PDB file of C-alpha atoms in Angstrom:
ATOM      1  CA  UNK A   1     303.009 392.417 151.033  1.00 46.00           C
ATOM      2  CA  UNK A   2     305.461 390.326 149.321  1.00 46.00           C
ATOM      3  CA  UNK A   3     309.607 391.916 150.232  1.00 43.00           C
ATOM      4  CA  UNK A   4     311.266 392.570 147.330  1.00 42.00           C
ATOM      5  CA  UNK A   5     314.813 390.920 146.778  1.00 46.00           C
ATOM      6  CA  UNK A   6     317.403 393.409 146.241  1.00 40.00           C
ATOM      7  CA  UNK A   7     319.688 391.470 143.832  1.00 39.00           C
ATOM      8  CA  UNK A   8     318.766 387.939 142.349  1.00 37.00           C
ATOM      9  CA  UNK A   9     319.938 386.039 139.240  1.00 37.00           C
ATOM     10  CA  UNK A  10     317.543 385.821 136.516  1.00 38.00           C
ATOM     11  CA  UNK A  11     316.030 382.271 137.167  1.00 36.00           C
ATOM     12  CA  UNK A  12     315.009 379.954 134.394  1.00 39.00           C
ATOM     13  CA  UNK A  13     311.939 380.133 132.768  1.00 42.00           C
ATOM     14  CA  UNK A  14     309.366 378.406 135.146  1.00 43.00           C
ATOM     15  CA  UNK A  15     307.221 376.511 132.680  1.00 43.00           C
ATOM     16  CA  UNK A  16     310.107 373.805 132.301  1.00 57.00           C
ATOM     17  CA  UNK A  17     310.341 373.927 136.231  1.00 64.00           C
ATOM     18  CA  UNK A  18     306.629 373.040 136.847  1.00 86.00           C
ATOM     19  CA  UNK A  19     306.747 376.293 138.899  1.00 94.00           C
ATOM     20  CA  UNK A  20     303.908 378.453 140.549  1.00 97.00           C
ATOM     21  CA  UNK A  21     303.442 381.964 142.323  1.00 98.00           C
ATOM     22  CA  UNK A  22     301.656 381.936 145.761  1.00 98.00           C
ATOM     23  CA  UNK A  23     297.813 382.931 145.552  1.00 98.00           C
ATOM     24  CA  UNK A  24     298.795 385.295 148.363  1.00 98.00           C
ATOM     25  CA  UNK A  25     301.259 387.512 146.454  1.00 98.00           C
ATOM     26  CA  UNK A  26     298.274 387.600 143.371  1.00 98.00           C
ATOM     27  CA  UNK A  27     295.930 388.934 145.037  1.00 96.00           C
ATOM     28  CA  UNK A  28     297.546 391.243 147.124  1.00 95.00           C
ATOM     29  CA  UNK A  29     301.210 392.699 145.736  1.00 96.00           C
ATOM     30  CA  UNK A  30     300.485 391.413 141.870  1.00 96.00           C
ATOM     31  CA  UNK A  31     297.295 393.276 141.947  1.00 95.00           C
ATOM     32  CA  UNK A  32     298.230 396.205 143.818  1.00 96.00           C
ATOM     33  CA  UNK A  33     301.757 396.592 141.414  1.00 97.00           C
ATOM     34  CA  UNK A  34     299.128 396.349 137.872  1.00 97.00           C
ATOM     35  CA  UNK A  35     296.891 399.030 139.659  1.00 97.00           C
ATOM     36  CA  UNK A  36     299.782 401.246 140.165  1.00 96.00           C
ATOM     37  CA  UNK A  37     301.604 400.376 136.545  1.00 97.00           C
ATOM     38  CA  UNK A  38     298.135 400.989 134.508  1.00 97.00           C
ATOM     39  CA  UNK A  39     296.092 403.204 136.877  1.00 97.00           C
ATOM     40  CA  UNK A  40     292.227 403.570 136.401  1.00 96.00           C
ATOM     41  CA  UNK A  41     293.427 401.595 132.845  1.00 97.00           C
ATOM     42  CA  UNK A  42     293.128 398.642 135.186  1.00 98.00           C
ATOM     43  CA  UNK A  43     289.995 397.896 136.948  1.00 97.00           C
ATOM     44  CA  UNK A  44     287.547 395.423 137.588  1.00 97.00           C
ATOM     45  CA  UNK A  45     285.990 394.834 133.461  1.00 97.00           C
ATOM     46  CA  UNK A  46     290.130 394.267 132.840  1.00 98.00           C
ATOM     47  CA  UNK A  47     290.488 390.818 131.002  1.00 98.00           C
ATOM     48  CA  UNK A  48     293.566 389.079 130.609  1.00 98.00           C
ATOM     49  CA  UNK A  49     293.105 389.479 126.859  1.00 96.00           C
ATOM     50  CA  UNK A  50     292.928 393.522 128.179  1.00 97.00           C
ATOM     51  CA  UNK A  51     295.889 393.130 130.211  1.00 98.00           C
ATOM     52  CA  UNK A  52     297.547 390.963 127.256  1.00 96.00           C
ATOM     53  CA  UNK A  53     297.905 394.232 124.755  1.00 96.00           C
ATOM     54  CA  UNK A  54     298.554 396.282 128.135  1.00 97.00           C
ATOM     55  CA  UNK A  55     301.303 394.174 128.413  1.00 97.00           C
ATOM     56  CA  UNK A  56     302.778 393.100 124.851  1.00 95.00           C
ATOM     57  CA  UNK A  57     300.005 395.135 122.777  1.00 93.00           C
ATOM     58  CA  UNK A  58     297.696 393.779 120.174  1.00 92.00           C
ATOM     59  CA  UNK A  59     297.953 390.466 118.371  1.00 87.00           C
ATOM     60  CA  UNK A  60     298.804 392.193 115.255  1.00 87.00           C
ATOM     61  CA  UNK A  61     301.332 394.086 116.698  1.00 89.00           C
ATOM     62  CA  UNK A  62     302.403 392.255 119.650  1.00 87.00           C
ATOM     63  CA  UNK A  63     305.763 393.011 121.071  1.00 89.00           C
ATOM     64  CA  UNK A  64     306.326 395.970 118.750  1.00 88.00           C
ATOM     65  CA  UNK A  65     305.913 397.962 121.916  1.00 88.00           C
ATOM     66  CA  UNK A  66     305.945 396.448 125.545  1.00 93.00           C
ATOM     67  CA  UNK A  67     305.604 397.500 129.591  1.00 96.00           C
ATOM     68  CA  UNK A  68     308.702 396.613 131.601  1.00 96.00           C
ATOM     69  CA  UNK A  69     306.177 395.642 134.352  1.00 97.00           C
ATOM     70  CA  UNK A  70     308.362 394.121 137.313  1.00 96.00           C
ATOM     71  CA  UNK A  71     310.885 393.897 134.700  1.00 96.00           C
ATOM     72  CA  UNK A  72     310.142 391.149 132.605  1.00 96.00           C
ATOM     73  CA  UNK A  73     310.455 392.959 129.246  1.00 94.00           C
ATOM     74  CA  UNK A  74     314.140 393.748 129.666  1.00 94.00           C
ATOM     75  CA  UNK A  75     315.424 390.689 131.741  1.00 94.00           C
ATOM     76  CA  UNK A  76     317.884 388.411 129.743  1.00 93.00           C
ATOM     77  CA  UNK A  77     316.361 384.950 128.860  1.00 90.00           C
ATOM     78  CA  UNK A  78     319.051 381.972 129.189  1.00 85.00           C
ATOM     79  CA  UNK A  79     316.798 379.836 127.081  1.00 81.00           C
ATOM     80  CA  UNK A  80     316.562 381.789 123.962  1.00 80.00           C
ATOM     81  CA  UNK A  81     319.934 382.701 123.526  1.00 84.00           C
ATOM     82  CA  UNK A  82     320.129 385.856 125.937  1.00 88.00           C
ATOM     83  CA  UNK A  83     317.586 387.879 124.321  1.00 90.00           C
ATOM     84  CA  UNK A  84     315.163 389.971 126.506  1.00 92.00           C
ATOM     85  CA  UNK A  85     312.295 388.616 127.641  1.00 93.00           C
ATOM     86  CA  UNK A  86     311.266 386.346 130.264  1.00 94.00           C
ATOM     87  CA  UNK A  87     308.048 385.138 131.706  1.00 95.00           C
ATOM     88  CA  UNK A  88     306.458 387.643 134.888  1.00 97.00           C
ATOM     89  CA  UNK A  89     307.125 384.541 137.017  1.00 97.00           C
ATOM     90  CA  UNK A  90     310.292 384.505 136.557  1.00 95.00           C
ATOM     91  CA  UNK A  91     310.725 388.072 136.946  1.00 96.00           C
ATOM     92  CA  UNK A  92     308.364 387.908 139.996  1.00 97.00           C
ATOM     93  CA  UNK A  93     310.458 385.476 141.686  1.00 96.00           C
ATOM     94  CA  UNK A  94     313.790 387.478 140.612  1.00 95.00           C
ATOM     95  CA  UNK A  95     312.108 390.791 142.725  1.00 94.00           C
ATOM     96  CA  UNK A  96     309.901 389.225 145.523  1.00 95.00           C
ATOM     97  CA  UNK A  97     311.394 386.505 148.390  1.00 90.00           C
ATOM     98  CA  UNK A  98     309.639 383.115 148.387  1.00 95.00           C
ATOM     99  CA  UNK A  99     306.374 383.918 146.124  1.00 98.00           C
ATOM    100  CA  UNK A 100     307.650 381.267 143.828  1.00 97.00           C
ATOM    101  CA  UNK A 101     308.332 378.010 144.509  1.00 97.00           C
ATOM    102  CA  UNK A 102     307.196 373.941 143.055  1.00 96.00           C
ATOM    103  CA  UNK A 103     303.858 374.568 141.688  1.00 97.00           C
ATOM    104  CA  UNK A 104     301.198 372.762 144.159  1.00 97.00           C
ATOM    105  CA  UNK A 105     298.013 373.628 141.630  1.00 97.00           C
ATOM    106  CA  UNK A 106     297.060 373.905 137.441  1.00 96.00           C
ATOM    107  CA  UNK A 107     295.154 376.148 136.881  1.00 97.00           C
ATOM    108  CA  UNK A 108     292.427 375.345 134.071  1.00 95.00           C
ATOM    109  CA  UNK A 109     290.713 378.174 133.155  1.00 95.00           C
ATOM    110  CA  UNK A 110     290.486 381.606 130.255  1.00 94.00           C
ATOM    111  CA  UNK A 111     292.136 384.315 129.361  1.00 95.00           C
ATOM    112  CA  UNK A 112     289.108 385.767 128.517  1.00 95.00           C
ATOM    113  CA  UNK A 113     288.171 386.002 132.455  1.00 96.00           C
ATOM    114  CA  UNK A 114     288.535 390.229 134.100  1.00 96.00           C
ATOM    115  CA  UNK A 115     291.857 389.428 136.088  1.00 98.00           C
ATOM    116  CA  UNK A 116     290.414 390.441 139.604  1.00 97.00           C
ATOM    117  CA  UNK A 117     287.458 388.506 139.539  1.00 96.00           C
ATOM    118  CA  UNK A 118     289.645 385.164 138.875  1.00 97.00           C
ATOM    119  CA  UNK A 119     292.093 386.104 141.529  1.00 97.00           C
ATOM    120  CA  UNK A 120     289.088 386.665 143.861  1.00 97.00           C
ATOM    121  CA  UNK A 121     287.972 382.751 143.113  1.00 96.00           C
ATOM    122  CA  UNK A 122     291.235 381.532 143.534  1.00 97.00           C
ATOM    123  CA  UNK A 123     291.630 383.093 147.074  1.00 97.00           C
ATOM    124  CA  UNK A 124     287.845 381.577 147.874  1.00 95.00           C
ATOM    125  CA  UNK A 125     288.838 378.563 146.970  1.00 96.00           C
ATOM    126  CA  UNK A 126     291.708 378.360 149.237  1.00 97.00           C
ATOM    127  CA  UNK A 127     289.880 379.661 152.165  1.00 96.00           C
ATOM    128  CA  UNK A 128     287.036 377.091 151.557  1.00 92.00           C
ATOM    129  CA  UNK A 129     289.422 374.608 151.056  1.00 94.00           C
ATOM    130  CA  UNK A 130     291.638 375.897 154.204  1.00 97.00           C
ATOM    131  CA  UNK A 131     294.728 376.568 151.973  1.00 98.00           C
ATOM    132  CA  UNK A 132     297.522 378.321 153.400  1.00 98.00           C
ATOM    133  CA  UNK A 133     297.745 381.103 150.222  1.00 98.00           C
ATOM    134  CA  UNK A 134     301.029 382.272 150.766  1.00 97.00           C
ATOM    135  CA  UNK A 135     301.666 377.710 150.681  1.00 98.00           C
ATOM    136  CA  UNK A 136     299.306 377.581 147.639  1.00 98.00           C
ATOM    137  CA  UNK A 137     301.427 378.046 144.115  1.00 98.00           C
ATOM    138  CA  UNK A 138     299.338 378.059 141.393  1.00 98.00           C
ATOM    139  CA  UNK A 139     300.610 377.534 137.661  1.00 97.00           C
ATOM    140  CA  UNK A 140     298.566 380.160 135.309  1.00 97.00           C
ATOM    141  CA  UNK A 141     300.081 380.190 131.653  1.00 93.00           C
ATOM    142  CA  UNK A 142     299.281 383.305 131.504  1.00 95.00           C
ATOM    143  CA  UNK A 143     302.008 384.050 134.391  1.00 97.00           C
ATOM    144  CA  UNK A 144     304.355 381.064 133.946  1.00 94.00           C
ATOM    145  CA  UNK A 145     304.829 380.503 130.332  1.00 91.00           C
ATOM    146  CA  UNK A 146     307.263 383.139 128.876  1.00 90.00           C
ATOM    147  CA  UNK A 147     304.822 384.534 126.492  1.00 89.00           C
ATOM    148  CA  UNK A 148     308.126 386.453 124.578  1.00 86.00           C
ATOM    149  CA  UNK A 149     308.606 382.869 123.458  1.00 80.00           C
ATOM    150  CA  UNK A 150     305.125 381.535 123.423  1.00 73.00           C
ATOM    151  CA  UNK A 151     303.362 384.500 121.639  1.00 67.00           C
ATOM    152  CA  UNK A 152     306.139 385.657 119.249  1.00 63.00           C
ATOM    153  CA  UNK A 153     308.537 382.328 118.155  1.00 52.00           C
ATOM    154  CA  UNK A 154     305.590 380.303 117.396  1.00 53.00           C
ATOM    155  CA  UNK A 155     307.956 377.223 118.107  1.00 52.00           C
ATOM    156  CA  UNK A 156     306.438 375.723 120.706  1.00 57.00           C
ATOM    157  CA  UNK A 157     304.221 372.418 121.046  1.00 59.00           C
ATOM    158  CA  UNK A 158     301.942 373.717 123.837  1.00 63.00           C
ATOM    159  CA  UNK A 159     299.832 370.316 123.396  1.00 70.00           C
ATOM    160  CA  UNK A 160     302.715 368.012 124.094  1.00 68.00           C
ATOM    161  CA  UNK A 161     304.304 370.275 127.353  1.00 72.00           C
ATOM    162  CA  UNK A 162     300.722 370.844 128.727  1.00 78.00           C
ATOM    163  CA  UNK A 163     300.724 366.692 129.274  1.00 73.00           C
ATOM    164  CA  UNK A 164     304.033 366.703 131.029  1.00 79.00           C
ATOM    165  CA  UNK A 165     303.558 369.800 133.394  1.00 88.00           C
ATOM    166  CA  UNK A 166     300.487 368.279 133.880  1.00 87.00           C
ATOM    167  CA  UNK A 167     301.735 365.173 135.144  1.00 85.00           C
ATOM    168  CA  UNK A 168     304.316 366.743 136.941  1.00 90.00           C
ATOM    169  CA  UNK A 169     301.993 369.543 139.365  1.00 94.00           C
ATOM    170  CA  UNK A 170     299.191 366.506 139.746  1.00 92.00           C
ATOM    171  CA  UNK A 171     296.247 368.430 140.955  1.00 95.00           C
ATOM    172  CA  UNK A 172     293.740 370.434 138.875  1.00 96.00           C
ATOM    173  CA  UNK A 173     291.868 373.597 139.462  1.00 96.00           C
ATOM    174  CA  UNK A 174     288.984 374.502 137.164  1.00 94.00           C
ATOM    175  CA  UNK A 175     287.905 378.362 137.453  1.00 95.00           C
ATOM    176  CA  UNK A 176     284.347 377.929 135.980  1.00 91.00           C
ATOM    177  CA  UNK A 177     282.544 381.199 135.016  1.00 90.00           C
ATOM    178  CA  UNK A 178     279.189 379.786 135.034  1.00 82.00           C
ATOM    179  CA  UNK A 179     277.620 376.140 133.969  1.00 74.00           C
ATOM    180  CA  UNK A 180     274.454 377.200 131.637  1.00 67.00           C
ATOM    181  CA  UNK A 181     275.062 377.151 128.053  1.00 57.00           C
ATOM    182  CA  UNK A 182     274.187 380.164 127.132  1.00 58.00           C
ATOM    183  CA  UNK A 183     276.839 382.055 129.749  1.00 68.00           C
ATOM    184  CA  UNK A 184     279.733 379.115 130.379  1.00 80.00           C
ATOM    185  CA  UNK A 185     282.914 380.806 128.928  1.00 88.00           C
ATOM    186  CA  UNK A 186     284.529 377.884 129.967  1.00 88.00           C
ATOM    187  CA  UNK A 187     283.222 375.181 127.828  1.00 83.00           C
ATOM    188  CA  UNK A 188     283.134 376.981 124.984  1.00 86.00           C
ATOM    189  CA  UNK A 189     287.255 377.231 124.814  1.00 88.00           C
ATOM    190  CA  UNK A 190     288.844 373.812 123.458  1.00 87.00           C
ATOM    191  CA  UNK A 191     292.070 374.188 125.808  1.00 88.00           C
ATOM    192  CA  UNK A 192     289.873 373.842 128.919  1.00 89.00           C
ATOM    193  CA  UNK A 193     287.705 371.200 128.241  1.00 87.00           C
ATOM    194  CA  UNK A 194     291.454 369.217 126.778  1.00 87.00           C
ATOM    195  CA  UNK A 195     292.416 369.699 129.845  1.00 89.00           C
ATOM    196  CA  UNK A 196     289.622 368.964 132.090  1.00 89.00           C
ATOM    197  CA  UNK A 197     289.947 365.503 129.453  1.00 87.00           C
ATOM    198  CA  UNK A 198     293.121 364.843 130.212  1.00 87.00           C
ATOM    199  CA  UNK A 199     293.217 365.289 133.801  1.00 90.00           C
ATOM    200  CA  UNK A 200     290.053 362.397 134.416  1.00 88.00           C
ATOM    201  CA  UNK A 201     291.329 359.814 132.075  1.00 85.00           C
ATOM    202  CA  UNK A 202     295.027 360.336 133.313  1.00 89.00           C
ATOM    203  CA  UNK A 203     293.328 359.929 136.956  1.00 91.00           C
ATOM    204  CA  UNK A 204     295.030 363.576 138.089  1.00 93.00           C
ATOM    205  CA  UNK A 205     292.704 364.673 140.949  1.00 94.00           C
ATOM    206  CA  UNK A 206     290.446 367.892 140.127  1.00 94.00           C
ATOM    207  CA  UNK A 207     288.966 370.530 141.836  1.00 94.00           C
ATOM    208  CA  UNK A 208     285.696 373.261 141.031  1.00 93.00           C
ATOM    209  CA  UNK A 209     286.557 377.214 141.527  1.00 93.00           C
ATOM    210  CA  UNK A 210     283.271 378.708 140.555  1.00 90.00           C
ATOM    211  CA  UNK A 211     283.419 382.357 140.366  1.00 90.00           C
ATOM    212  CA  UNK A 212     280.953 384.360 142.529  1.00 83.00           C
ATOM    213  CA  UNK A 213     278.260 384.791 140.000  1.00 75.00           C
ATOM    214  CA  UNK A 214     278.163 381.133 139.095  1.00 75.00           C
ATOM    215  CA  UNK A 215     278.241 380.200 142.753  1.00 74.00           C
ATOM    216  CA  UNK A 216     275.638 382.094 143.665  1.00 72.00           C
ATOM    217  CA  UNK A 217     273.133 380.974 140.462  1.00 72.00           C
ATOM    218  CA  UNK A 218     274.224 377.500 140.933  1.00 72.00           C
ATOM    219  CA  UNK A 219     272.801 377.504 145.148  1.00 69.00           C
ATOM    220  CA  UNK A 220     270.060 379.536 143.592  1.00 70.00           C
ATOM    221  CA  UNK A 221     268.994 377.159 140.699  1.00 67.00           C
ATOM    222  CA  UNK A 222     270.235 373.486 141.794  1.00 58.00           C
ATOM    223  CA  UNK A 223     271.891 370.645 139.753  1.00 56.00           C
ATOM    224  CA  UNK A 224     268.256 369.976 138.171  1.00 58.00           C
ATOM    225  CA  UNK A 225     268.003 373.461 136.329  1.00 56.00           C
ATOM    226  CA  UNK A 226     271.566 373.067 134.837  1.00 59.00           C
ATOM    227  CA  UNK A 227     272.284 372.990 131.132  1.00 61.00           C
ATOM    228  CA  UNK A 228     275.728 371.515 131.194  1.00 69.00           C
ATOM    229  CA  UNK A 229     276.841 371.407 127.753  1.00 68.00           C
ATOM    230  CA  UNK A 230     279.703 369.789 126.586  1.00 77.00           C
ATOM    231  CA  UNK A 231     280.732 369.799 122.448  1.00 81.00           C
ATOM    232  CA  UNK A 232     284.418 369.540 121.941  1.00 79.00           C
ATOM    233  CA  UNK A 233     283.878 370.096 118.575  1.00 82.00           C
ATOM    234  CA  UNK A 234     282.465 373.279 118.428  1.00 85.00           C
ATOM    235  CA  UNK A 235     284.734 374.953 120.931  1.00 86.00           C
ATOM    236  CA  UNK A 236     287.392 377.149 120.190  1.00 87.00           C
ATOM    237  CA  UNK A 237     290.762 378.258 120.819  1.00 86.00           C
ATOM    238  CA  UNK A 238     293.137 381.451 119.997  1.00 83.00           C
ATOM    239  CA  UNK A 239     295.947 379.447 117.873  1.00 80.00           C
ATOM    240  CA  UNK A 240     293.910 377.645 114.779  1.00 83.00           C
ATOM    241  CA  UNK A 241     296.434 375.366 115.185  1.00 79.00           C
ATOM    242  CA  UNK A 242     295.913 374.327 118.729  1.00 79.00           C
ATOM    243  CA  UNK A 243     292.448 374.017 117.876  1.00 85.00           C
ATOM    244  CA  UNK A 244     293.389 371.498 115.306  1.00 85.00           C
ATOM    245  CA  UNK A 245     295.207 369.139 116.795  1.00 83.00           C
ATOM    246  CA  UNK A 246     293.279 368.989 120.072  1.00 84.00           C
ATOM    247  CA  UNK A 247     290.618 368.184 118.142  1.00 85.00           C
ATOM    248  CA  UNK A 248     292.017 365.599 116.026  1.00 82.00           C
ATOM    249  CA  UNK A 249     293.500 364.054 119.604  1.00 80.00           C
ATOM    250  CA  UNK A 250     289.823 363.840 121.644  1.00 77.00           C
ATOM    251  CA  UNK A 251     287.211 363.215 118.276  1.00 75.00           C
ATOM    252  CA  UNK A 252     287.661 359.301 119.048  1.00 67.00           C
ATOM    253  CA  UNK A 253     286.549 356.733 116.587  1.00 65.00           C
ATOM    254  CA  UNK A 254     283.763 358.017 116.091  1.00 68.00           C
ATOM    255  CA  UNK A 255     284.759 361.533 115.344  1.00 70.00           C
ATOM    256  CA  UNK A 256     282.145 363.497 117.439  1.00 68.00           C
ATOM    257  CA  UNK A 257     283.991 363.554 120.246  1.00 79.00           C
ATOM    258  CA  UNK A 258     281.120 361.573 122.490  1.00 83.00           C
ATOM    259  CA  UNK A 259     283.663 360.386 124.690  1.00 83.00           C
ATOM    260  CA  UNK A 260     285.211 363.339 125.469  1.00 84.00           C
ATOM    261  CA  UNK A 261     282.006 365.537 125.953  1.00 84.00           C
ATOM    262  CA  UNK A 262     280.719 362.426 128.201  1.00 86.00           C
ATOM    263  CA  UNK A 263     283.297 362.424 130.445  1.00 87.00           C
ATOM    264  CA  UNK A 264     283.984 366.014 130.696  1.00 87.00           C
ATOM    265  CA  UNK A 265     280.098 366.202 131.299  1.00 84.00           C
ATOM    266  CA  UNK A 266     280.186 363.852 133.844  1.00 86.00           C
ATOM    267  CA  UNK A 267     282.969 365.083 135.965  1.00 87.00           C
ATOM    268  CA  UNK A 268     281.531 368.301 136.516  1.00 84.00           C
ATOM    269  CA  UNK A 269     278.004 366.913 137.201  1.00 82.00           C
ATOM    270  CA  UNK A 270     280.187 365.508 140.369  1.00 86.00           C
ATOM    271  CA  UNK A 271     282.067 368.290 140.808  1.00 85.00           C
ATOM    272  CA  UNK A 272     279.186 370.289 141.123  1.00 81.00           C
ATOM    273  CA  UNK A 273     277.092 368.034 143.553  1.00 80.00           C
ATOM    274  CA  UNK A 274     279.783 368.041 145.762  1.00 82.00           C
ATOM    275  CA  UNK A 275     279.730 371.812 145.874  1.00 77.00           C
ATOM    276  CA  UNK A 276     275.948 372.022 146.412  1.00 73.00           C
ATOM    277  CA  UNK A 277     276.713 369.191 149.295  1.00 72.00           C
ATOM    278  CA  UNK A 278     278.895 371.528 150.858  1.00 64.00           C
TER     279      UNK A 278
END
């Protein structure tokens, strides 16, 4: 496990710092420090929505009541004037020596994924990729963006700072819950396929995380039997806002999108023959 620091400054919040936490340190200390904050509360049908009100409780009363996990609640935040509240990164990398460091992956995926199952793909990944984990620092918003700020100020242009972190980590990672219609979580959600958008025509390389499930149906089934279906317009996303202007950005001239949905559609038709290539 991850040693603990006994006394760091508070470090700045690590969305402006393109920074990530080490795969190793999720899936080991993270995960063993949630099972021992929340108990049997957290298990394996936790989602990060779940662990969201866990956290910061529910939308409609979000931050009226939070967890100090790994102190994050209580730590003073430089960038918003001193008030308390800083992302777990940052906290993270304020308790635990060198889990933290430049991010080296984005991570494009849902909060609507159960927490263990993700960090489970993300450690496959590296070990069929031969990643060093504890090398590996992945940027997750869900981790990295200081969601005091992010949830509560409703300030921020999360469109316009996802293209510059973007830019700046230059490799994608796309956790994909499954690839038929009916199932694929991740197509449905407008911030996923933007990104997945973005990435290809901005020529950032990608990479395909399929969870277990997926992985296995996909060997099972073949490229063939997929139903890959990409419609930017009817996807969603949390903040009707966000929603908006993604939309507006990626409906082209034409307004349907067909651009968008063709070339997130054909990325992942390569992605996904290069998987069942091996």
């Amino acid at each position: 496990p991850a040693r603990r620091l006994s006394k760091t400054r508070p470090r700045k919040d690590c969305k402006k710092r393109a920074r990530g936490i080490s795969v190793q340190f999720l899936v080991t200390q993270l995960d063993a420090e949630l099972q021992k904050a929340f108990g049997d509360e957290y298990n394996e049908k936790t989602t990060f929505v779940d662990l969201a009100e866990m956290l910061w409780g529910p939308p409609e009363k979000r931050f009226e009541k939070t967890v100090d996990f790994l102190g994050h609640a209580t730590m003073k935040n430089i960038d918003r004037g001193g008030k308390e509240g800083v992302s777990l990164c940052t906290a993270i990398a304020s308790q635990f020596k060198d889990v933290v460091s430049d991010a080296t992956h984005f991570i494009s995926w849902t909060w609507r994924y159960p927490v263990r199952k993700f960090l489970r793909t993300l450690a496959e990944y590296c070990e069929s990729h031969k990643l060093d984990k504890s090398k590996t620092f992945v940027w997750i918003c869900f981790f990295c963006n200081d969601q005091f700020d992010w949830l509560s100020d409703g300030v921020n242009d999360g469109v316009e700072a996802f293209g510059n972190l973007l830019k700046q980590v230059g490799k994608v990672v796309c956790v994909v819950d499954d690839f038929f219609a009916a199932q694929a979580i991740y197509l449905s959600r407008v911030w996923t396929v933007f990104e997945v958008f973005t990435a290809s025509v901005e020529n950032i390389d990608v990479g395909l995380a399929l969870m277990e499930d997926a992985k296995h149906r996909l060997f099972k089934a073949g490229l063939h039997e997929l139903a890959i279906v990409v419609n930017v317009l009817d996807a969603k996303a949390t903040d009707p806002a966000d929603e908006k202007r993604i939309k507006q950005l990626i409906a082209g001239e034409d307004g349907a999108a067909t651009e968008t949905n063709t070339v997130v559609k054909q990325l992942f038709v390569k992605l996904i023959s290069k998987e069942l290539m091996g």
